[in-house]
Coordinates of C-alpha atoms and ligand atoms in Angstrom, one line a residue:
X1 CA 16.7 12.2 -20.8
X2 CA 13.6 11.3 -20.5
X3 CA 12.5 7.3 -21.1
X4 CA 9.2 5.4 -20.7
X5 CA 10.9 2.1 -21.7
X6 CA 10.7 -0.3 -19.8
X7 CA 13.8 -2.8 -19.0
X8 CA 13.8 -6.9 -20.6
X9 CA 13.9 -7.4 -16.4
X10 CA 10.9 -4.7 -15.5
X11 CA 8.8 -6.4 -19.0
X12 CA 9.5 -10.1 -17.3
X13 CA 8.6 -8.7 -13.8
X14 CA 5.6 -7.4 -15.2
X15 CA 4.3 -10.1 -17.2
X16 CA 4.8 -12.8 -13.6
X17 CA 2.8 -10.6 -11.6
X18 CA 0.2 -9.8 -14.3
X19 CA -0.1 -13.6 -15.2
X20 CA -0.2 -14.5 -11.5
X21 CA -3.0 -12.0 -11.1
X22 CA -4.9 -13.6 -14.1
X23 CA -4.3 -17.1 -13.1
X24 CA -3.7 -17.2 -9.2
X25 CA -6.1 -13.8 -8.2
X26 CA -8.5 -13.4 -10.2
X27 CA -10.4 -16.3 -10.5
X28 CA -11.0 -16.3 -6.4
X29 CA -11.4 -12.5 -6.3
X30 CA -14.7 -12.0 -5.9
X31 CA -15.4 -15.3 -3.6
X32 CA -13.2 -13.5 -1.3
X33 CA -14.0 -10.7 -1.5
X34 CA -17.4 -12.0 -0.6
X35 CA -16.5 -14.0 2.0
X36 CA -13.6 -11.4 3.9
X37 CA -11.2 -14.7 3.4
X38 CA -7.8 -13.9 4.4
X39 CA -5.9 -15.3 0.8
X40 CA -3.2 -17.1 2.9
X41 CA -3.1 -19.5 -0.1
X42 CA -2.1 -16.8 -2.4
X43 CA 0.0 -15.7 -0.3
X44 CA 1.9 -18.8 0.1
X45 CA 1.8 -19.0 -4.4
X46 CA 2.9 -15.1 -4.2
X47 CA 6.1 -15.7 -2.1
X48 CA 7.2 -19.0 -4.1
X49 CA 7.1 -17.5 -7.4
X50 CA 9.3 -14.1 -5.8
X51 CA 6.1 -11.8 -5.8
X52 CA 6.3 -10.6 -2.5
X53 CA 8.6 -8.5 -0.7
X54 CA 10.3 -7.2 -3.8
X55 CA 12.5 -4.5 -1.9
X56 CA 14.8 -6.5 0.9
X57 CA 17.9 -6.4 -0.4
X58 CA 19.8 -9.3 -1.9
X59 CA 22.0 -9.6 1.1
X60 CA 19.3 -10.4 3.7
X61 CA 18.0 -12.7 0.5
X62 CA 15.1 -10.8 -0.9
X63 CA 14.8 -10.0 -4.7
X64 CA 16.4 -6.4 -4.0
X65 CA 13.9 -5.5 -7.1
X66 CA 14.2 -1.4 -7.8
X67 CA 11.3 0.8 -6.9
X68 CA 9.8 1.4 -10.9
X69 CA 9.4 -3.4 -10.4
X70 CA 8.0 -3.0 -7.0
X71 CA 5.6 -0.4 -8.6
X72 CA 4.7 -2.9 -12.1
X73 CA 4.0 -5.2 -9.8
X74 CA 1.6 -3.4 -7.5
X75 CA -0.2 -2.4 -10.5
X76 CA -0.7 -5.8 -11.5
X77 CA -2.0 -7.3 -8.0
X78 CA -4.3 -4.1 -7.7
X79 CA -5.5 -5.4 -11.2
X80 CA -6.1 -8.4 -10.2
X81 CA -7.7 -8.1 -6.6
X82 CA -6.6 -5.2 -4.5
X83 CA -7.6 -6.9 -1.1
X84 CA -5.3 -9.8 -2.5
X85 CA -2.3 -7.1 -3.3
X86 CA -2.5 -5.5 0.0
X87 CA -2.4 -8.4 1.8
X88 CA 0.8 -9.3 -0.3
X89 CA 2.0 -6.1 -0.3
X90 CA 2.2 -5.0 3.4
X91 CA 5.6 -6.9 4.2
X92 CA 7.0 -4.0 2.3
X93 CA 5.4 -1.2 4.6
X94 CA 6.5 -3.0 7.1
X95 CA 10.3 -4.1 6.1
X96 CA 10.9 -0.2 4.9
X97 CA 11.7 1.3 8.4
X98 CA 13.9 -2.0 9.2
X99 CA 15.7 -1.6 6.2
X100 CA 16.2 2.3 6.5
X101 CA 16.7 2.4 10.7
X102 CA 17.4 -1.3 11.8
X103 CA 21.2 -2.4 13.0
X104 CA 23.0 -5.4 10.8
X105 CA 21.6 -8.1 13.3
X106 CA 17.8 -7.0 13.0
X107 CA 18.2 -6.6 9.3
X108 CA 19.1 -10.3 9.1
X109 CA 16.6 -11.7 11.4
X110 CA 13.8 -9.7 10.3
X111 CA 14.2 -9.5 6.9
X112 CA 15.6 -12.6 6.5
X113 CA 12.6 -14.1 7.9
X114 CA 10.7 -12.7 5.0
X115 CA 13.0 -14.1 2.7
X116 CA 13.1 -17.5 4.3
X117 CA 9.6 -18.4 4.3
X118 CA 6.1 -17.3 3.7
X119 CA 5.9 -14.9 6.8
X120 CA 4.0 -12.0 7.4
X121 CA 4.7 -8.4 9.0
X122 CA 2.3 -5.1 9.6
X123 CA 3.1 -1.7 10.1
X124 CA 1.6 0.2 13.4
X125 CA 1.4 3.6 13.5
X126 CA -1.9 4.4 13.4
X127 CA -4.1 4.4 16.7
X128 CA -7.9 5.3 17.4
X129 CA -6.7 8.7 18.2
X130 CA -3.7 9.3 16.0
X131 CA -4.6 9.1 12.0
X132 CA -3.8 11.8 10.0
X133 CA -2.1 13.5 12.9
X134 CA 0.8 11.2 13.2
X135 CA 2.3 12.8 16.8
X136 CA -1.2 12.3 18.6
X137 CA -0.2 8.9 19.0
X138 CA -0.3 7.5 22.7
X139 CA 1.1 4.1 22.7
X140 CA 4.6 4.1 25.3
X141 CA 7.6 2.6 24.9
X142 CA 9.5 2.9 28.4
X143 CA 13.1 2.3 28.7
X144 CA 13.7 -0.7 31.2
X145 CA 17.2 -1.7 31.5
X146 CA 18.0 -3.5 28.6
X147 CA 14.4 -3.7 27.6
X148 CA 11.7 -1.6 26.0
X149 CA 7.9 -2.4 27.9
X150 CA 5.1 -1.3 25.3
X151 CA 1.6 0.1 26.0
X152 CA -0.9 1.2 23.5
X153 CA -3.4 0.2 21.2
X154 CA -2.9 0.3 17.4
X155 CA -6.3 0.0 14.7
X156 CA -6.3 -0.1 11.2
X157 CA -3.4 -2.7 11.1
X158 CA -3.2 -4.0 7.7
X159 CA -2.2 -8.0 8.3
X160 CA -2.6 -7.3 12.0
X161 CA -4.2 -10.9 13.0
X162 CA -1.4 -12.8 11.1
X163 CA 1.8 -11.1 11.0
X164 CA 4.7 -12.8 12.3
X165 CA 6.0 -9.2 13.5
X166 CA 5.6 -6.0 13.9
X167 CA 7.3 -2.7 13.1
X168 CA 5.1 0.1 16.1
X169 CA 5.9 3.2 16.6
X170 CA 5.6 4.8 20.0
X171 CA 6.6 7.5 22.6
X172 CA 10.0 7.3 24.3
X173 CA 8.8 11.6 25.5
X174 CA 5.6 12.0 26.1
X175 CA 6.3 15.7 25.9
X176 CA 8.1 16.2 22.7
X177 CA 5.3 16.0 20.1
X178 CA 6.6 14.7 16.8
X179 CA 10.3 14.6 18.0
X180 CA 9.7 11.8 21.0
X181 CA 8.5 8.9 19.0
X182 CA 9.8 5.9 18.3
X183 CA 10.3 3.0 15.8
X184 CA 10.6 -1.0 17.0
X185 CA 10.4 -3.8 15.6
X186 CA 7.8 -6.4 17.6
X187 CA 7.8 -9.8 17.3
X188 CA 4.5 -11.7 17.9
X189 CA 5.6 -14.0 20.7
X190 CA 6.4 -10.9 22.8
X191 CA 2.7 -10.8 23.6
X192 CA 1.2 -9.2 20.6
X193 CA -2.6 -9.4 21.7
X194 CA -5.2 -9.1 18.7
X195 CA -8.3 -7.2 19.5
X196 CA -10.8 -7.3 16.7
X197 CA -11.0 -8.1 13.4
X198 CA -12.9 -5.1 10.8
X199 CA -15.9 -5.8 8.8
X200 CA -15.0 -3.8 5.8
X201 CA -16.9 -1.9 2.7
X202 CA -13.9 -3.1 0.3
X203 CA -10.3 -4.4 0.3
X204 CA -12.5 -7.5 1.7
X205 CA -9.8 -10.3 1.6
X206 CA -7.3 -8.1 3.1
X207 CA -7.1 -8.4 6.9
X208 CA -7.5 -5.1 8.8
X209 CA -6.9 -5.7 12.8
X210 CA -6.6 -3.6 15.7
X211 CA -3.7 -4.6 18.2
X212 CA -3.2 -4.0 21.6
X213 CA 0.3 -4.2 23.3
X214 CA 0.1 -4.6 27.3
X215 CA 3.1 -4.6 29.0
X216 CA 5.0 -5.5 26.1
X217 CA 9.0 -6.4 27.2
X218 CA 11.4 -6.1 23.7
X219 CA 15.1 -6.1 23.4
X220 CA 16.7 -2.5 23.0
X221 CA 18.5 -4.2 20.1
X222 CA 15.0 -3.7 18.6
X223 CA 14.8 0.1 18.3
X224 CA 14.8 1.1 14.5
X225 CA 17.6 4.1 14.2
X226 CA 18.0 6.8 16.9
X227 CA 15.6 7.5 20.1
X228 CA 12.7 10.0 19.4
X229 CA 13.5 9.7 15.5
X230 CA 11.1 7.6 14.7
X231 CA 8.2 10.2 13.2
X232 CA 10.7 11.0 10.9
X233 CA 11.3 7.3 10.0
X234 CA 8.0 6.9 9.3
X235 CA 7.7 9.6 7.0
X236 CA 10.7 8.2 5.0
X237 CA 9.0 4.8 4.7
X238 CA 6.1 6.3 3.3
X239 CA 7.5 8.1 0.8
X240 CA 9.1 5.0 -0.3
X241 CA 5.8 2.8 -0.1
X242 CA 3.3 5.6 -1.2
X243 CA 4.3 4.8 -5.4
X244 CA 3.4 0.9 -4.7
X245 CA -0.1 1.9 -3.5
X246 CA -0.3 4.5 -6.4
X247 CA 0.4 2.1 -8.7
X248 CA -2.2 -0.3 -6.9
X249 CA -4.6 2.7 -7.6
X250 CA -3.2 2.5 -11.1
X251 CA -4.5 -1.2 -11.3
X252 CA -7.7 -0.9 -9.9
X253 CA -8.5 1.5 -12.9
X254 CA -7.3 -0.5 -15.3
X255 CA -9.5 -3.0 -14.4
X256 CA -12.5 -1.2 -14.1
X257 CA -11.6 0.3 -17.5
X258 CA -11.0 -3.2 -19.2
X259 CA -14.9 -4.4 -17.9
X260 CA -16.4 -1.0 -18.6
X261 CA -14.9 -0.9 -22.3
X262 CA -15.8 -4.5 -22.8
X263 CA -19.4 -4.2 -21.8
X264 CA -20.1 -0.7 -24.2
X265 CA -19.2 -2.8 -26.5
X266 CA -21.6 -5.7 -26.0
X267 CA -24.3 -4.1 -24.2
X268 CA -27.0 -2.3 -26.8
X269 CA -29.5 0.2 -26.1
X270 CA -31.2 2.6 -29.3
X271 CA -30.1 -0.1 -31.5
X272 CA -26.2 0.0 -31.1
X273 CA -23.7 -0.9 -28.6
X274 CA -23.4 1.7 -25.9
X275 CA -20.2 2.5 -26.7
X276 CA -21.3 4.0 -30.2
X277 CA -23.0 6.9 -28.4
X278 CA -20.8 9.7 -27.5
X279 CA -22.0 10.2 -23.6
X280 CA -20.2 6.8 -23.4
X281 CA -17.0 7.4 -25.2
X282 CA -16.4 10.7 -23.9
X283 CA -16.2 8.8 -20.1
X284 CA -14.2 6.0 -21.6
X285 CA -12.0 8.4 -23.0
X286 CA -11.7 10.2 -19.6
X287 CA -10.9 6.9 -18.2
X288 CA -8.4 5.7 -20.1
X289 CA -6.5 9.5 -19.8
X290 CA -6.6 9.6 -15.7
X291 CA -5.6 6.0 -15.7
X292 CA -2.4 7.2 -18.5
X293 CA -1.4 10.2 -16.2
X294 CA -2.1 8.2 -13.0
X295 CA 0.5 5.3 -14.3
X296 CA 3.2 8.2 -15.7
X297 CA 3.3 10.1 -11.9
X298 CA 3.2 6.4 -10.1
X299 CA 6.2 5.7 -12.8
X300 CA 8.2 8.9 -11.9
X301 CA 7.6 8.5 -8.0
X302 CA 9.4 5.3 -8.2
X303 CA 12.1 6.4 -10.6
X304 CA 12.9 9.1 -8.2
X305 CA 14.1 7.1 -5.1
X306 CA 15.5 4.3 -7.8
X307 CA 18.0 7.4 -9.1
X308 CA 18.4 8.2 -5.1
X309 CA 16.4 11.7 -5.2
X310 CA 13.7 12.5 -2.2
X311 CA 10.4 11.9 -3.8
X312 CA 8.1 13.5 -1.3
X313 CA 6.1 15.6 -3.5
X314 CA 6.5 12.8 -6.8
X315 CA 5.2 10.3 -4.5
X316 CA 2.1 12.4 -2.6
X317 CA 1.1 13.9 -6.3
X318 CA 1.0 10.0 -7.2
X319 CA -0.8 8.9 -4.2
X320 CA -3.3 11.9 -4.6
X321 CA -4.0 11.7 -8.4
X322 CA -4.3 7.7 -8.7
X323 CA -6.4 7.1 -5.5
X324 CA -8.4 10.0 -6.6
X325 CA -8.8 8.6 -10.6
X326 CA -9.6 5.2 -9.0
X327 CA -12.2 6.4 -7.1
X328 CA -13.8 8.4 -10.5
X329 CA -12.8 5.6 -12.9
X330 CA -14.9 3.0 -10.6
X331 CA -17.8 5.0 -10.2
X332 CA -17.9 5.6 -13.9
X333 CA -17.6 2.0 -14.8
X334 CA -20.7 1.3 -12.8
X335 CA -22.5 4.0 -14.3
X336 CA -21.0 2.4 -17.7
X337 CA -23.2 -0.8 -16.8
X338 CA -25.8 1.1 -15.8
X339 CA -28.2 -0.8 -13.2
X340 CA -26.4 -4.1 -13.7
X341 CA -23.1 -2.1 -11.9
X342 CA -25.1 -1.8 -8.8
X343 CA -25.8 -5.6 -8.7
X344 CA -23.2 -7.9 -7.4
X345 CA -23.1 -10.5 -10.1
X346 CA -20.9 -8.1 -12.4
X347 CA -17.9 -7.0 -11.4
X348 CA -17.4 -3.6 -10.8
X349 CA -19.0 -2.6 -7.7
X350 CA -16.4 -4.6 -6.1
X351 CA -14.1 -2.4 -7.5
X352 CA -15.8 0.8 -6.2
X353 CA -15.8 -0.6 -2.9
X354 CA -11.9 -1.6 -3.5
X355 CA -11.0 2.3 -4.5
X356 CA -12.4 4.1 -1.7
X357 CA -9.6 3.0 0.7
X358 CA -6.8 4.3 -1.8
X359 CA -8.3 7.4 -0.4
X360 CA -7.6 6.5 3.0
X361 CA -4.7 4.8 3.9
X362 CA -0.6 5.5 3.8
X363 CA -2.4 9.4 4.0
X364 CA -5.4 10.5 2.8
X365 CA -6.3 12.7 -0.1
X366 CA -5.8 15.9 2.1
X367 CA -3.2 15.0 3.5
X368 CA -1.4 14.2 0.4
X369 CA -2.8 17.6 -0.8
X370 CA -1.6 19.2 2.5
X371 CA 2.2 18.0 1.6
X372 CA 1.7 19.1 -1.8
X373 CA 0.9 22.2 -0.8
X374 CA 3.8 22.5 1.6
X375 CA 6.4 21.2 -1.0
X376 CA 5.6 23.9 -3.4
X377 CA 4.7 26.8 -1.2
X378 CA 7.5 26.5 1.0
X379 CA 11.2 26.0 0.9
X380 CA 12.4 22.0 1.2
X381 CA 12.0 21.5 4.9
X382 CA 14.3 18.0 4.4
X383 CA 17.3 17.3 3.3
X384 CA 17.6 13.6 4.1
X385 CA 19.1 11.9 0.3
X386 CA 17.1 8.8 -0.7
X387 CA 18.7 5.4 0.0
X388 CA 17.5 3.3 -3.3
X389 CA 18.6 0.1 -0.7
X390 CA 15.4 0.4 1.8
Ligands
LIG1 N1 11.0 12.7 5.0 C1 11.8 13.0 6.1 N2 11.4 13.8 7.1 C2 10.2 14.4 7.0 C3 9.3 14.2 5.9 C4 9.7 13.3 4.9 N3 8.9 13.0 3.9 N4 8.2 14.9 6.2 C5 8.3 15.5 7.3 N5 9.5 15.3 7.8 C6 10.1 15.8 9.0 C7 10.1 17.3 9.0 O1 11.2 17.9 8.4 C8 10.1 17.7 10.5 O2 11.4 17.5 11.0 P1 11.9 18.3 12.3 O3 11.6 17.5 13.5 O4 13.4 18.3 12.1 O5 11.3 19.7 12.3 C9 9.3 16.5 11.1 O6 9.3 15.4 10.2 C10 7.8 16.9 11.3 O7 7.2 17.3 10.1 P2 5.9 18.1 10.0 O8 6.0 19.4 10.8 O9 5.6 18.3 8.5 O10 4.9 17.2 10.7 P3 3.3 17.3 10.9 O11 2.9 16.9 12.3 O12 2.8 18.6 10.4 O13 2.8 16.1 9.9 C11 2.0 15.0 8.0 C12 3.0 16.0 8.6 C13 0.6 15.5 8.2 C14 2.3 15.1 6.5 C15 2.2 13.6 8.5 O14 1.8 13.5 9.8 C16 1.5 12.6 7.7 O15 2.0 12.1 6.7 N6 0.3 12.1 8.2 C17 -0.4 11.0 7.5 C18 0.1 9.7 8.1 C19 -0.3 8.6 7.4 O16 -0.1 8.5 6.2 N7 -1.0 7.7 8.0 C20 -1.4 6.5 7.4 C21 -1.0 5.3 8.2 S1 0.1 4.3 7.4 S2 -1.1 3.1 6.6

């Protein structure tokens, strides 16, 4: 059956992170935003009040929040500042492969870092080279006794200048496409070297880095699951991760809605407020409907892995559609204000500039479309069940 009610737990959940976005985000937004400062201070709010890193399991001391929380609460940082959210929300991209692939011992020391204190991890798997085409990638990890030394250069790496550690994915067979890459987990101290920071259009409080890794020795211990498995590690994490940007997407809209309904109502031209004349309403209408069927798919994406059902093609129609309304919502909020959208004292060319990256990253548009396509043209290609714990 069928139930869009939400738990007394996922209302209280929701209601923290949307007063934390109102209170704690929102009123530094666009100062950093303006400023590309990294919100370390938020951060440090976001962890103490159990914000961040909603899905490590109880046992390694983490909230162990279900997928449908993880996603309220995305929604809710999106609304308030989406360069904020990410930057809170990247542990999770990072902790998914540990939780799905790591051994008992890494479990508890990685992700019991993240419970323990204010700590930060990224996710590397993209490279200059290797985007949408995952197995391009060129990084190496070479077996050396009882050590792992790691070569390569990773860009686009959201956190990158501050994590604590890192999860990278490399090749262990050069040869083998797809099927010789690898997952580890990285810890800073191993010799981590941070290249550049990026200069961004939005997101601009979020910290985007590329990393370089130079003869970088790990423990074996610190291979996530089996050899040459890790593409499909990857693949697994992002079907778990793609709902929480979705639902980022989700609050990026609604915020953009909220100022764009606000102002038609306020703003007067002919003699009435804007919103009066129907070329208005007919594009707050449309807003308000992508943003409703945006939130519904984001909903059932995370529903799916919280029942233990593969949600690849839940998660990429999620991913697709909300990115995609965010991006059309924004741009129609401007056009809401009129010329005062195109100026930065109001506030939603920020968010135009925010929405173009849910576009881009954890798979872009096509990409999402190009899984879509595959899910419903051609038989399931995977049979690997959901683990509701990662
Ligand atoms: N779960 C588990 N396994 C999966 C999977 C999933 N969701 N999707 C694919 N696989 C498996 C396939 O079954 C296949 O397994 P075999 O080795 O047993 O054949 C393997 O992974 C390769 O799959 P596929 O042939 O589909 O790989 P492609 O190289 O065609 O790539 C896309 C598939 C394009 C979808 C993938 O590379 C991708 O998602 N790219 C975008 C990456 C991305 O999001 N980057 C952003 C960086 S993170 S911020």
């Amino acid at each position: 059956m069928v139930d869009f009610n939400l738990t007394d737990e996922q209302k209280d959940i929701r209601e923290l992170a949307h007063d934390f976005a109102e209170k704690e985000i929102r009123p530094k937004a666009w100062d950093y935003d303006r400023d590309s400062t990294f919100p370390r201070d938020i951060i440090e709010k976001a962890w103490e009040v159990g914000l961040m890193n909603s899905h490590v399991p109880e046992e390694y001391g983490g909230p162990g929040l279900d997928y449908l929380s993880g996603c309220l609460i995305e929604e809710e940082l999106g609304w308030g500042c989406s360069g904020i959210g990410t930057s809170l929300m990247c542990n999770g991209l990072a902790a998914a492969p540990v939780a799905i692939g790591g051994s008992e011992e890494i479990k508890k020391e990685y992700l019991g870092m993240l419970a323990e204190e204010p700590k930060l991890a990224s996710f590397c798997l993209t490279e200059p080279d290797a985007g949408s085409d995952v197995s391009a990638m060129r990084t190496t990890a070479v077996k050396k006794g009882d050590k792992y030394v790691l070569n390569g250069t990773k860009c686009f790496i959201t956190n990158g200048s501050h994590a604590d550690w890192y999860t990278v994915y490399a090749k262990t067979d050069k040869e083998a496409g797809h099927r010789g890459i690898s997952a580890f987990v990285v810890p800073r101290d191993a010799g981590v070297v941070v290249d550049k920071k990026e200069d961004k259009l939005g997101q601009r409080a979020s910290d985007t880095a590329m990393i370089s890794f130079n003869d970088v020795e790990i423990p074996v211990a610190n291979l996530l699951g089996e050899e040459n498995k890790g593409f499909k590690l990857a693949m697994m994490t992002l079907d778990r991760t793609r709902p929480g940007v979705s639902a980022m997407a989700v609050g990026i809209a609604q915020a953009a809605f909220e100022f764009a309904r606000d102002y038609s109502k306020e703003r007067v031209q002919f003699g009435v407020p804007i919103a009066m004349h129907q070329a208005i309403q007919f594009m707050i209408a449309d807003m308000a409907t992508k943003i409703e069927a945006a939130r519904l798919l984001t909903w059932k994406s995370g529903a799916l892995l919280d029942q233990g059902d593969r949600n690849t093609l839940a998660s990429s129609h999620a991913k697709r559609f909300a990115a995609d309304s965010a991006m059309e919502v924004t741009v129609d909020a401007v056009q809401v204000y009129g010329g005062y959208g195109f100026i930065k004292e109001y506030p939603v060319e920020k968010l135009m500039r925010d929405a173009k990256i849910m576009q881009l990253y954890e798979g872009t548009s096509q990409i999402q479309r190009l899984v879509i396509a595959r899910e419903v043209l051609m038989p399931r290609r995977v049979d690997e069940p959901a683990t509701a714990a990662a």
